[in-house]
Every structure is written in C-alpha cells, then in structure tokens.
mmCIF file of C-alpha atoms in Angstrom:
data_model
loop_
_atom_site.group_PDB
_atom_site.id
_atom_site.type_symbol
_atom_site.label_atom_id
_atom_site.label_comp_id
_atom_site.label_asym_id
_atom_site.label_seq_id
_atom_site.Cartn_x
_atom_site.Cartn_y
_atom_site.Cartn_z
ATOM 1 C CA UNK A 1 17.477 21.462 -21.115
ATOM 2 C CA UNK A 2 21.283 22.133 -21.029
ATOM 3 C CA UNK A 3 23.768 19.246 -20.741
ATOM 4 C CA UNK A 4 27.537 19.821 -19.963
ATOM 5 C CA UNK A 5 29.823 17.057 -21.112
ATOM 6 C CA UNK A 6 33.442 16.666 -20.728
ATOM 7 C CA UNK A 7 35.624 17.993 -23.681
ATOM 8 C CA UNK A 8 37.244 14.623 -23.979
ATOM 9 C CA UNK A 9 35.846 11.245 -22.710
ATOM 10 C CA UNK A 10 38.248 8.573 -21.554
ATOM 11 C CA UNK A 11 39.194 5.907 -24.260
ATOM 12 C CA UNK A 12 36.464 3.235 -24.481
ATOM 13 C CA UNK A 13 33.767 5.365 -22.800
ATOM 14 C CA UNK A 14 32.196 6.895 -25.922
ATOM 15 C CA UNK A 15 29.550 4.155 -26.109
ATOM 16 C CA UNK A 16 28.681 4.801 -22.502
ATOM 17 C CA UNK A 17 28.441 8.475 -23.143
ATOM 18 C CA UNK A 18 25.959 7.858 -25.974
ATOM 19 C CA UNK A 19 23.952 5.515 -23.761
ATOM 20 C CA UNK A 20 23.904 8.206 -21.188
ATOM 21 C CA UNK A 21 22.737 10.804 -23.513
ATOM 22 C CA UNK A 22 19.959 8.533 -24.765
ATOM 23 C CA UNK A 23 18.756 7.866 -21.210
ATOM 24 C CA UNK A 24 18.733 11.655 -20.404
ATOM 25 C CA UNK A 25 16.865 12.548 -23.602
ATOM 26 C CA UNK A 26 14.294 9.904 -23.040
ATOM 27 C CA UNK A 27 13.633 11.066 -19.566
ATOM 28 C CA UNK A 28 13.318 14.644 -20.783
ATOM 29 C CA UNK A 29 10.910 13.572 -23.486
ATOM 30 C CA UNK A 30 8.812 11.587 -20.923
ATOM 31 C CA UNK A 31 8.675 14.728 -18.635
ATOM 32 C CA UNK A 32 7.594 17.063 -21.562
ATOM 33 C CA UNK A 33 5.032 14.390 -22.636
ATOM 34 C CA UNK A 34 3.694 14.140 -19.084
ATOM 35 C CA UNK A 35 3.531 17.822 -18.768
ATOM 36 C CA UNK A 36 1.656 18.154 -22.162
ATOM 37 C CA UNK A 37 -0.819 15.524 -20.684
ATOM 38 C CA UNK A 38 -1.386 17.443 -17.527
ATOM 39 C CA UNK A 39 -1.804 20.706 -19.534
ATOM 40 C CA UNK A 40 -4.313 19.072 -22.018
ATOM 41 C CA UNK A 41 -6.138 16.948 -19.562
ATOM 42 C CA UNK A 42 -6.049 18.718 -16.278
ATOM 43 C CA UNK A 43 -5.370 17.065 -13.017
ATOM 44 C CA UNK A 44 -8.753 15.255 -12.805
ATOM 45 C CA UNK A 45 -12.263 15.428 -13.915
ATOM 46 C CA UNK A 46 -15.659 14.466 -12.256
ATOM 47 C CA UNK A 47 -18.773 13.727 -14.344
ATOM 48 C CA UNK A 48 -21.569 13.890 -11.865
ATOM 49 C CA UNK A 49 -25.043 12.402 -12.304
ATOM 50 C CA UNK A 50 -27.952 12.314 -9.933
ATOM 51 C CA UNK A 51 -30.247 14.339 -7.828
ATOM 52 C CA UNK A 52 -30.394 17.271 -5.443
ATOM 53 C CA UNK A 53 -27.653 15.735 -3.329
ATOM 54 C CA UNK A 54 -25.128 16.611 -5.964
ATOM 55 C CA UNK A 55 -27.000 19.285 -8.174
ATOM 56 C CA UNK A 56 -24.632 22.213 -8.816
ATOM 57 C CA UNK A 57 -27.162 24.506 -10.309
ATOM 58 C CA UNK A 58 -28.766 22.787 -13.327
ATOM 59 C CA UNK A 59 -32.248 23.433 -11.919
ATOM 60 C CA UNK A 60 -31.573 27.125 -12.170
ATOM 61 C CA UNK A 61 -31.921 26.903 -15.802
ATOM 62 C CA UNK A 62 -35.244 25.054 -16.012
ATOM 63 C CA UNK A 63 -38.811 25.855 -14.886
ATOM 64 C CA UNK A 64 -38.837 23.613 -11.809
ATOM 65 C CA UNK A 65 -40.340 23.639 -8.341
ATOM 66 C CA UNK A 66 -37.169 22.086 -6.994
ATOM 67 C CA UNK A 67 -34.676 24.997 -6.625
ATOM 68 C CA UNK A 68 -32.074 25.966 -4.284
ATOM 69 C CA UNK A 69 -31.317 29.434 -5.898
ATOM 70 C CA UNK A 70 -32.335 31.453 -2.912
ATOM 71 C CA UNK A 71 -30.704 32.458 0.302
ATOM 72 C CA UNK A 72 -29.497 31.249 2.706
ATOM 73 C CA UNK A 73 -28.520 28.133 0.552
ATOM 74 C CA UNK A 74 -24.861 28.450 -0.238
ATOM 75 C CA UNK A 75 -24.207 30.788 2.728
ATOM 76 C CA UNK A 76 -20.826 28.894 3.329
ATOM 77 C CA UNK A 77 -19.988 28.271 -0.273
ATOM 78 C CA UNK A 78 -16.674 30.195 -0.510
ATOM 79 C CA UNK A 79 -16.374 30.107 -4.288
ATOM 80 C CA UNK A 80 -19.520 32.177 -4.556
ATOM 81 C CA UNK A 81 -18.864 34.504 -1.669
ATOM 82 C CA UNK A 82 -21.745 32.935 0.161
ATOM 83 C CA UNK A 83 -24.330 33.451 -2.562
ATOM 84 C CA UNK A 84 -26.654 30.651 -3.678
ATOM 85 C CA UNK A 85 -25.654 28.785 -6.765
ATOM 86 C CA UNK A 86 -28.413 26.083 -6.827
ATOM 87 C CA UNK A 87 -26.560 23.654 -4.505
ATOM 88 C CA UNK A 88 -29.054 22.224 -1.939
ATOM 89 C CA UNK A 89 -26.843 22.794 1.118
ATOM 90 C CA UNK A 90 -24.914 25.535 2.965
ATOM 91 C CA UNK A 91 -21.667 24.952 1.301
ATOM 92 C CA UNK A 92 -20.128 22.348 -0.983
ATOM 93 C CA UNK A 93 -21.872 19.065 -2.021
ATOM 94 C CA UNK A 94 -20.234 15.671 -1.415
ATOM 95 C CA UNK A 95 -19.172 15.638 -5.168
ATOM 96 C CA UNK A 96 -17.678 19.042 -5.005
ATOM 97 C CA UNK A 97 -15.421 17.830 -1.911
ATOM 98 C CA UNK A 98 -14.543 14.652 -3.559
ATOM 99 C CA UNK A 99 -13.294 16.514 -6.691
ATOM 100 C CA UNK A 100 -11.161 18.765 -4.515
ATOM 101 C CA UNK A 101 -9.678 15.728 -2.628
ATOM 102 C CA UNK A 102 -8.850 14.104 -5.830
ATOM 103 C CA UNK A 103 -6.909 17.159 -7.245
ATOM 104 C CA UNK A 104 -9.541 18.616 -9.454
ATOM 105 C CA UNK A 105 -8.651 22.259 -10.264
ATOM 106 C CA UNK A 106 -12.210 23.601 -10.294
ATOM 107 C CA UNK A 107 -15.619 22.348 -9.642
ATOM 108 C CA UNK A 108 -17.424 20.541 -12.223
ATOM 109 C CA UNK A 109 -19.799 23.176 -13.823
ATOM 110 C CA UNK A 110 -23.538 22.613 -14.474
ATOM 111 C CA UNK A 111 -24.124 21.049 -17.958
ATOM 112 C CA UNK A 112 -26.926 23.761 -18.622
ATOM 113 C CA UNK A 113 -24.784 26.712 -17.631
ATOM 114 C CA UNK A 114 -23.834 28.843 -20.810
ATOM 115 C CA UNK A 115 -20.178 28.731 -20.005
ATOM 116 C CA UNK A 116 -19.918 24.975 -19.711
ATOM 117 C CA UNK A 117 -17.879 24.761 -22.946
ATOM 118 C CA UNK A 118 -14.240 24.424 -24.292
ATOM 119 C CA UNK A 119 -11.572 23.946 -21.657
ATOM 120 C CA UNK A 120 -14.228 23.884 -18.881
ATOM 121 C CA UNK A 121 -15.258 20.325 -19.920
ATOM 122 C CA UNK A 122 -11.893 19.179 -18.735
ATOM 123 C CA UNK A 123 -12.942 19.689 -15.020
ATOM 124 C CA UNK A 124 -15.840 17.383 -15.779
ATOM 125 C CA UNK A 125 -19.441 18.340 -16.003
ATOM 126 C CA UNK A 126 -22.214 18.107 -13.577
ATOM 127 C CA UNK A 127 -25.715 16.747 -14.932
ATOM 128 C CA UNK A 128 -27.415 16.229 -11.674
ATOM 129 C CA UNK A 129 -30.982 17.715 -10.975
ATOM 130 C CA UNK A 130 -32.960 18.233 -7.981
ATOM 131 C CA UNK A 131 -35.973 15.992 -7.937
ATOM 132 C CA UNK A 132 -34.379 13.526 -10.517
ATOM 133 C CA UNK A 133 -34.746 9.735 -10.314
ATOM 134 C CA UNK A 134 -33.714 6.657 -12.149
ATOM 135 C CA UNK A 135 -37.445 6.460 -13.551
ATOM 136 C CA UNK A 136 -38.595 9.185 -15.800
ATOM 137 C CA UNK A 137 -41.794 9.571 -13.913
ATOM 138 C CA UNK A 138 -40.037 10.227 -10.643
ATOM 139 C CA UNK A 139 -40.292 13.868 -9.396
ATOM 140 C CA UNK A 140 -43.087 14.941 -11.504
ATOM 141 C CA UNK A 141 -44.548 16.762 -8.509
ATOM 142 C CA UNK A 142 -41.758 19.326 -9.218
ATOM 143 C CA UNK A 143 -43.023 19.905 -12.753
ATOM 144 C CA UNK A 144 -39.538 19.806 -14.357
ATOM 145 C CA UNK A 145 -36.308 17.970 -13.425
ATOM 146 C CA UNK A 146 -33.653 16.157 -15.572
ATOM 147 C CA UNK A 147 -34.059 12.531 -14.996
ATOM 148 C CA UNK A 148 -31.246 9.972 -15.320
ATOM 149 C CA UNK A 149 -32.168 9.061 -18.967
ATOM 150 C CA UNK A 150 -31.949 12.740 -20.093
ATOM 151 C CA UNK A 151 -28.703 13.159 -18.073
ATOM 152 C CA UNK A 152 -27.114 10.384 -20.080
ATOM 153 C CA UNK A 153 -28.335 12.071 -23.211
ATOM 154 C CA UNK A 154 -26.676 15.285 -22.122
ATOM 155 C CA UNK A 155 -23.348 13.426 -21.449
ATOM 156 C CA UNK A 156 -23.565 12.205 -25.229
ATOM 157 C CA UNK A 157 -23.423 15.944 -26.118
ATOM 158 C CA UNK A 158 -20.440 16.524 -23.946
ATOM 159 C CA UNK A 159 -18.882 13.336 -25.370
ATOM 160 C CA UNK A 160 -19.021 14.763 -28.958
ATOM 161 C CA UNK A 161 -17.614 18.042 -27.689
ATOM 162 C CA UNK A 162 -14.722 16.334 -26.136
ATOM 163 C CA UNK A 163 -14.018 14.677 -29.319
ATOM 164 C CA UNK A 164 -13.916 18.271 -30.989
ATOM 165 C CA UNK A 165 -11.732 19.571 -28.247
ATOM 166 C CA UNK A 166 -9.185 16.939 -27.978
ATOM 167 C CA UNK A 167 -9.464 14.637 -30.947
ATOM 168 C CA UNK A 168 -11.062 11.309 -30.818
ATOM 169 C CA UNK A 169 -8.169 9.375 -29.581
ATOM 170 C CA UNK A 170 -7.134 11.806 -26.909
ATOM 171 C CA UNK A 171 -10.791 12.258 -25.687
ATOM 172 C CA UNK A 172 -11.053 8.532 -25.187
ATOM 173 C CA UNK A 173 -7.610 8.491 -23.317
ATOM 174 C CA UNK A 174 -8.907 11.352 -21.284
ATOM 175 C CA UNK A 175 -11.969 9.667 -20.151
ATOM 176 C CA UNK A 176 -10.166 6.514 -19.366
ATOM 177 C CA UNK A 177 -7.261 8.192 -17.415
ATOM 178 C CA UNK A 178 -8.573 11.258 -15.784
ATOM 179 C CA UNK A 179 -12.335 11.000 -15.370
ATOM 180 C CA UNK A 180 -14.427 9.545 -12.602
ATOM 181 C CA UNK A 181 -18.170 9.004 -13.169
ATOM 182 C CA UNK A 182 -20.174 9.352 -10.023
ATOM 183 C CA UNK A 183 -23.833 8.512 -9.821
ATOM 184 C CA UNK A 184 -25.876 9.596 -6.704
ATOM 185 C CA UNK A 185 -29.522 8.738 -7.538
ATOM 186 C CA UNK A 186 -32.423 6.654 -6.331
ATOM 187 C CA UNK A 187 -33.701 8.528 -3.235
ATOM 188 C CA UNK A 188 -36.383 10.436 -5.244
ATOM 189 C CA UNK A 189 -37.657 7.149 -6.844
ATOM 190 C CA UNK A 190 -38.811 6.329 -3.282
ATOM 191 C CA UNK A 191 -39.476 9.779 -1.604
ATOM 192 C CA UNK A 192 -41.056 11.464 -4.571
ATOM 193 C CA UNK A 193 -42.444 8.382 -6.358
ATOM 194 C CA UNK A 194 -43.282 5.183 -4.492
ATOM 195 C CA UNK A 195 -43.664 6.673 -1.069
ATOM 196 C CA UNK A 196 -45.396 9.930 -2.251
ATOM 197 C CA UNK A 197 -48.911 10.193 -0.879
ATOM 198 C CA UNK A 198 -51.700 10.365 -3.606
ATOM 199 C CA UNK A 199 -49.260 10.365 -6.476
ATOM 200 C CA UNK A 200 -47.871 6.904 -5.792
ATOM 201 C CA UNK A 201 -51.223 5.378 -4.812
ATOM 202 C CA UNK A 202 -51.749 3.728 -8.077
ATOM 203 C CA UNK A 203 -48.120 2.568 -8.431
ATOM 204 C CA UNK A 204 -48.074 1.049 -4.966
ATOM 205 C CA UNK A 205 -51.301 -0.972 -5.527
ATOM 206 C CA UNK A 206 -50.127 -2.136 -8.910
ATOM 207 C CA UNK A 207 -46.556 -2.857 -8.026
ATOM 208 C CA UNK A 208 -45.015 -4.624 -5.054
ATOM 209 C CA UNK A 209 -41.781 -3.164 -3.601
ATOM 210 C CA UNK A 210 -39.921 -6.153 -5.261
ATOM 211 C CA UNK A 211 -41.366 -5.188 -8.540
ATOM 212 C CA UNK A 212 -40.693 -1.501 -8.284
ATOM 213 C CA UNK A 213 -37.062 -2.096 -7.189
ATOM 214 C CA UNK A 214 -36.653 -4.485 -10.024
ATOM 215 C CA UNK A 215 -37.666 -1.719 -12.388
ATOM 216 C CA UNK A 216 -35.141 0.700 -10.878
ATOM 217 C CA UNK A 217 -32.304 -1.951 -11.252
ATOM 218 C CA UNK A 218 -33.256 -2.699 -14.971
ATOM 219 C CA UNK A 219 -33.237 1.017 -15.883
ATOM 220 C CA UNK A 220 -30.070 1.795 -13.833
ATOM 221 C CA UNK A 221 -28.344 -1.021 -15.608
ATOM 222 C CA UNK A 222 -29.299 0.456 -18.934
ATOM 223 C CA UNK A 223 -28.141 3.873 -17.910
ATOM 224 C CA UNK A 224 -24.843 2.733 -16.689
ATOM 225 C CA UNK A 225 -24.232 0.572 -19.716
ATOM 226 C CA UNK A 226 -24.929 3.584 -21.918
ATOM 227 C CA UNK A 227 -22.256 5.441 -20.287
ATOM 228 C CA UNK A 228 -19.895 2.684 -20.716
ATOM 229 C CA UNK A 229 -20.554 2.647 -24.420
ATOM 230 C CA UNK A 230 -19.633 6.341 -24.351
ATOM 231 C CA UNK A 231 -16.218 5.556 -22.854
ATOM 232 C CA UNK A 232 -16.924 5.871 -19.189
ATOM 233 C CA UNK A 233 -14.661 3.418 -17.241
ATOM 234 C CA UNK A 234 -14.281 4.521 -13.738
ATOM 235 C CA UNK A 235 -17.535 4.679 -11.794
ATOM 236 C CA UNK A 236 -18.564 5.245 -8.229
ATOM 237 C CA UNK A 237 -22.303 4.580 -7.675
ATOM 238 C CA UNK A 238 -23.923 5.648 -4.341
ATOM 239 C CA UNK A 239 -26.518 3.522 -2.578
ATOM 240 C CA UNK A 240 -29.510 5.210 -1.106
ATOM 241 C CA UNK A 241 -29.220 6.517 2.290
ATOM 242 C CA UNK A 242 -31.387 6.023 5.406
ATOM 243 C CA UNK A 243 -34.453 7.883 4.081
ATOM 244 C CA UNK A 244 -36.498 7.280 7.174
ATOM 245 C CA UNK A 245 -33.904 9.219 9.188
ATOM 246 C CA UNK A 246 -34.145 12.604 7.359
ATOM 247 C CA UNK A 247 -35.984 15.475 9.128
ATOM 248 C CA UNK A 248 -38.756 15.445 6.611
ATOM 249 C CA UNK A 249 -39.595 11.707 7.212
ATOM 250 C CA UNK A 250 -39.154 11.958 11.052
ATOM 251 C CA UNK A 251 -41.465 15.156 10.981
ATOM 252 C CA UNK A 252 -44.369 13.773 8.947
ATOM 253 C CA UNK A 253 -44.263 10.472 10.638
ATOM 254 C CA UNK A 254 -43.879 12.059 14.139
ATOM 255 C CA UNK A 255 -41.270 9.739 15.352
ATOM 256 C CA UNK A 256 -38.958 10.272 18.456
ATOM 257 C CA UNK A 257 -35.727 12.204 18.205
ATOM 258 C CA UNK A 258 -33.644 8.752 18.258
ATOM 259 C CA UNK A 259 -36.115 6.853 16.022
ATOM 260 C CA UNK A 260 -36.219 6.586 12.088
ATOM 261 C CA UNK A 261 -39.325 5.656 9.975
ATOM 262 C CA UNK A 262 -39.093 1.978 9.315
ATOM 263 C CA UNK A 263 -40.612 1.560 5.729
ATOM 264 C CA UNK A 264 -38.454 4.159 3.855
ATOM 265 C CA UNK A 265 -35.430 2.482 5.340
ATOM 266 C CA UNK A 266 -36.547 -0.971 4.592
ATOM 267 C CA UNK A 267 -37.225 -0.010 0.934
ATOM 268 C CA UNK A 268 -33.597 1.670 0.804
ATOM 269 C CA UNK A 269 -31.939 -1.414 2.235
ATOM 270 C CA UNK A 270 -33.782 -3.816 -0.144
ATOM 271 C CA UNK A 271 -32.803 -1.612 -3.269
ATOM 272 C CA UNK A 272 -29.242 -1.384 -1.972
ATOM 273 C CA UNK A 273 -28.799 -5.058 -1.883
ATOM 274 C CA UNK A 274 -29.959 -5.323 -5.505
ATOM 275 C CA UNK A 275 -27.693 -2.531 -6.421
ATOM 276 C CA UNK A 276 -24.596 -4.219 -4.804
ATOM 277 C CA UNK A 277 -25.423 -7.384 -7.009
ATOM 278 C CA UNK A 278 -25.780 -5.207 -10.049
ATOM 279 C CA UNK A 279 -22.381 -3.682 -9.736
ATOM 280 C CA UNK A 280 -20.671 -7.017 -9.129
ATOM 281 C CA UNK A 281 -22.270 -8.155 -12.352
ATOM 282 C CA UNK A 282 -21.167 -5.094 -14.334
ATOM 283 C CA UNK A 283 -17.633 -5.431 -13.025
ATOM 284 C CA UNK A 284 -17.737 -8.858 -14.616
ATOM 285 C CA UNK A 285 -19.582 -8.062 -17.894
ATOM 286 C CA UNK A 286 -18.127 -4.878 -18.895
ATOM 287 C CA UNK A 287 -14.388 -5.169 -19.874
ATOM 288 C CA UNK A 288 -12.095 -2.481 -18.643
ATOM 289 C CA UNK A 289 -14.747 -0.921 -16.384
ATOM 290 C CA UNK A 290 -14.473 -0.662 -12.635
ATOM 291 C CA UNK A 291 -17.620 -0.041 -10.650
ATOM 292 C CA UNK A 292 -17.182 1.143 -7.003
ATOM 293 C CA UNK A 293 -20.083 1.042 -4.573
ATOM 294 C CA UNK A 294 -20.327 3.992 -2.065
ATOM 295 C CA UNK A 295 -22.178 2.588 1.020
ATOM 296 C CA UNK A 296 -23.725 5.620 1.808
ATOM 297 C CA UNK A 297 -26.528 4.040 3.904
ATOM 298 C CA UNK A 298 -24.252 2.523 6.477
ATOM 299 C CA UNK A 299 -22.037 5.714 6.513
ATOM 300 C CA UNK A 300 -24.931 8.073 7.002
ATOM 301 C CA UNK A 301 -26.533 5.819 9.508
ATOM 302 C CA UNK A 302 -23.229 5.722 11.662
ATOM 303 C CA UNK A 303 -23.083 9.551 11.615
ATOM 304 C CA UNK A 304 -26.683 9.768 12.671
ATOM 305 C CA UNK A 305 -26.320 7.137 15.376
ATOM 306 C CA UNK A 306 -23.077 8.538 16.701
ATOM 307 C CA UNK A 307 -23.266 12.117 15.819
ATOM 308 C CA UNK A 308 -21.625 13.428 18.885
ATOM 309 C CA UNK A 309 -18.554 11.391 18.178
ATOM 310 C CA UNK A 310 -18.406 13.169 14.894
ATOM 311 C CA UNK A 311 -18.568 16.632 16.447
ATOM 312 C CA UNK A 312 -22.228 17.200 15.833
ATOM 313 C CA UNK A 313 -24.766 18.450 18.248
ATOM 314 C CA UNK A 314 -27.920 17.062 16.448
ATOM 315 C CA UNK A 315 -28.796 14.625 13.809
ATOM 316 C CA UNK A 316 -32.531 15.256 13.855
ATOM 317 C CA UNK A 317 -33.140 18.848 13.406
ATOM 318 C CA UNK A 318 -32.785 20.566 10.036
ATOM 319 C CA UNK A 319 -30.466 23.652 10.510
ATOM 320 C CA UNK A 320 -32.594 25.609 7.815
ATOM 321 C CA UNK A 321 -36.362 24.865 7.626
ATOM 322 C CA UNK A 322 -39.767 25.191 9.298
ATOM 323 C CA UNK A 323 -42.599 23.143 10.449
ATOM 324 C CA UNK A 324 -42.880 20.290 12.986
ATOM 325 C CA UNK A 325 -40.789 18.901 15.716
ATOM 326 C CA UNK A 326 -37.519 18.858 13.495
ATOM 327 C CA UNK A 327 -38.140 21.923 11.185
ATOM 328 C CA UNK A 328 -38.684 19.267 8.548
ATOM 329 C CA UNK A 329 -41.906 20.337 6.620
ATOM 330 C CA UNK A 330 -40.757 23.506 4.725
ATOM 331 C CA UNK A 331 -37.599 23.564 2.562
ATOM 332 C CA UNK A 332 -34.937 26.037 3.286
ATOM 333 C CA UNK A 333 -35.630 29.622 2.024
ATOM 334 C CA UNK A 334 -35.436 33.220 2.849
ATOM 335 C CA UNK A 335 -38.280 32.992 5.407
ATOM 336 C CA UNK A 336 -36.822 29.951 7.108
ATOM 337 C CA UNK A 337 -35.364 29.902 10.635
ATOM 338 C CA UNK A 338 -31.726 28.923 10.636
ATOM 339 C CA UNK A 339 -29.606 27.496 13.335
ATOM 340 C CA UNK A 340 -26.712 29.352 14.902
ATOM 341 C CA UNK A 341 -23.995 26.925 14.248
ATOM 342 C CA UNK A 342 -24.222 25.328 10.941
ATOM 343 C CA UNK A 343 -21.321 22.987 11.633
ATOM 344 C CA UNK A 344 -23.233 21.313 14.494
ATOM 345 C CA UNK A 345 -26.086 19.965 12.356
ATOM 346 C CA UNK A 346 -25.838 16.790 10.246
ATOM 347 C CA UNK A 347 -28.750 17.970 8.178
ATOM 348 C CA UNK A 348 -28.833 21.471 6.468
ATOM 349 C CA UNK A 349 -32.567 21.221 5.437
ATOM 350 C CA UNK A 350 -35.347 18.715 5.718
ATOM 351 C CA UNK A 351 -33.766 16.564 2.948
ATOM 352 C CA UNK A 352 -29.948 17.283 2.507
ATOM 353 C CA UNK A 353 -26.794 16.978 4.607
ATOM 354 C CA UNK A 354 -24.800 20.013 5.745
ATOM 355 C CA UNK A 355 -21.409 20.774 4.257
ATOM 356 C CA UNK A 356 -19.892 19.576 7.608
ATOM 357 C CA UNK A 357 -21.581 16.074 7.095
ATOM 358 C CA UNK A 358 -20.645 16.005 3.438
ATOM 359 C CA UNK A 359 -16.874 16.491 4.562
ATOM 360 C CA UNK A 360 -17.092 13.508 6.832
ATOM 361 C CA UNK A 361 -18.703 11.222 4.221
ATOM 362 C CA UNK A 362 -16.349 12.403 1.441
ATOM 363 C CA UNK A 363 -13.253 11.439 3.622
ATOM 364 C CA UNK A 364 -14.498 7.931 3.896
ATOM 365 C CA UNK A 365 -15.279 7.451 0.248
ATOM 366 C CA UNK A 366 -12.176 8.883 -1.089
ATOM 367 C CA UNK A 367 -9.651 7.269 1.501
ATOM 368 C CA UNK A 368 -11.783 4.767 3.407
ATOM 369 C CA UNK A 369 -11.737 0.986 3.636
ATOM 370 C CA UNK A 370 -14.230 -1.573 2.140
ATOM 371 C CA UNK A 371 -16.868 -0.819 4.920
ATOM 372 C CA UNK A 372 -17.800 2.155 3.179
ATOM 373 C CA UNK A 373 -16.340 2.052 -0.445
ATOM 374 C CA UNK A 374 -15.724 -1.222 -2.479
ATOM 375 C CA UNK A 375 -14.003 -2.927 -3.981
ATOM 376 C CA UNK A 376 -11.519 0.040 -3.689
ATOM 377 C CA UNK A 377 -11.672 3.692 -2.497
ATOM 378 C CA UNK A 378 -11.855 6.515 -4.905
ATOM 379 C CA UNK A 379 -8.239 7.536 -4.604
ATOM 380 C CA UNK A 380 -7.100 4.100 -5.735
ATOM 381 C CA UNK A 381 -9.828 4.074 -8.494
ATOM 382 C CA UNK A 382 -8.523 7.433 -9.835
ATOM 383 C CA UNK A 383 -4.854 6.113 -9.922
ATOM 384 C CA UNK A 384 -5.801 3.300 -12.245
#
C-alpha cells in the first residue's frame, strides 16, 4: 500500500499527519487481517447431520440397502454432470442449496469420502445417512446406516482434524463465526421404526406415542448437547414434515389425491411440538448457542396444499418411482418410470422432494420470517 504525503506539512499539522497515518495503517492492517480470515476460514461452512433428505453420498461407502447411487438420481445435479452422487433427489438437496445461498464456496463433502480431509473441511462436512434416525435402532431394515449418535462421533473426529489444521484457538473461532450446524432427522424414527409394519409391532404395543416421542426428545437433547460441547454454536434443526402426505404413505394407505394419511401427520405434529419446546430450553440453557427451528412441516404442507401457486403441477405423484396410484411403492432406480418435467413435481420419488421443491423451501429458511424459521432466519444466524 503506497502513501504519498506532501513534502512539507503546514506548521502545527504534524500531529494531525501522524494521526492520519495511524488511522490509515490500522485500516490497512484490519483489511489484511480480514483477508487472512477469509482465506483461512473460507466464506462459510455447513456441518450437516440427518437422513436421506440431506445425505450427500455417505451411504455409498457402507453396505446398505438405502442407496441413491444409481440413475436417474442426480440427473439434474450440475456439479456431477447429471451423474448420481448418492443424493436422494434429482439435483441438489436443501442443505446444498442453503449452503450456496449463504456463500459457501463448495458443497459440504460426505464424511466417508476419502478426499474429505485438509482444506475441504473448511466447507463443512456432511454426516447424513439415508435411513438414519435419532434412535440407534431406527432404519435397521436397511441393514446399515449411520445413526445420529455415530454422526456426532464422526464430527468429533473432524473436530480434532480442525485443531490440527487451524490450531485450537482458530478452530474454535472458525466454528463460532463461520459454521452452521444443520440437523434434519426424525422422519425415519416414525416411517422406518414406529410405523413400520411387523418391525415396529413390539415397540407400538410396549410404548405409547407419548413415550416413544419422549425417547426421541431425550436422545436428541443429548446429541445436540454433545455437539455444543464440541464447540458448535449456530444450529438449525428441522422439524418432521407431513409424513402422511408423501407418495409412499398415500399409496400404501390408498387415500385420495388431495388427502393425507392422518396417523403419520398426527405423530409428526406431536413430535414437532416437543421439539419446539426443546430448542427453547436449549437456547436458555447453553450459553452462547443459538438454536433455530425450521418449520418444515408447515412449509411443506403449504407447498402441497397450494402446489399450483408455487408452479407445480402435482404434489401427489412421484416423478421417479413405480407402483400404486402415485408411483409410490418402488424407490427410484434405472427401471423406474420418470416424469417428463421434473420441475413440475413436488416429489422426486416416493419419499423425497424434488430439487424444485428444495429450492422453494430453502428460500424461506434462509430469508423467511418466523412463520417458517424462528427465532431468526439463517442469513441472520450466519451473520452473528
């Protein structure tokens, strides 16, 4: 930085000149420091936990029946040239889109991918796994999946790697300033546990809905608190969506096009009320942390109810799938039928939203008001 000063300052102005220089130098040093921070920390990081709604490919690396590493999954994912990556949708997940909107320079890579090391960690890491739940027993029908307890264990490994990469003080600063921790979990605890025919029979006889949901909240509290002890501070936790409205539930229960199955939605609503209470408590109990609730249930329900006003042609049919009235029985794969216009469908497959639906939801969670994200939206949370 070059400064050109007059050869001779007017009498009595030397003190002013020195003060001027001090201000300029301080500004220059602050600019350099800020540049160093951006260089070191990147522009933002997402540490992503949850299930197939946000899995970026972890299940590709484990022997699991819950996989999306086959066409036509990923057909609209530009970063892979339309090839499947293990994402359970036609393009980007909602976590991918939110990361982009908050200025993240690259997608958070799957924890189990061999290249998720070094500087790649500064984009965040994705620990999510198709079939995963809050409870360790959830999703056992898929043989293998990475439940929330193990996902937090994996973050503990990343946490130590960040210390090695940045040093302990800067790693803690990075997590405090640049990292958002997103948790999208709970759906499988109902769909592939409590509501699963045969597998859940013993659980449902032995445990009331209240008791089962209480177990979920107790375990989730422990998991979120563990993340806090590992220096996570900015959280967004999604509630469970209207499970009775997905093509799979509508197909197996044979409801009408404009109907949803009542019991799954009732259970989701009951859990969501308890989740809201939990996050309010954690905001009061864990100093320096901020927990935001993403009201996915109401957001998805509004999209489903008013799908045409959002630009969709159907909120009942799966774009990619087979079986039953809504193509909701068989997951998306090479032999599946596929709709002609993927942007016209709220659901990509029997369980998961399309990229077009994920784009709608991400907009409200990043920049929306308290109806869908509270106590603040993610852009405000990230700026803290």
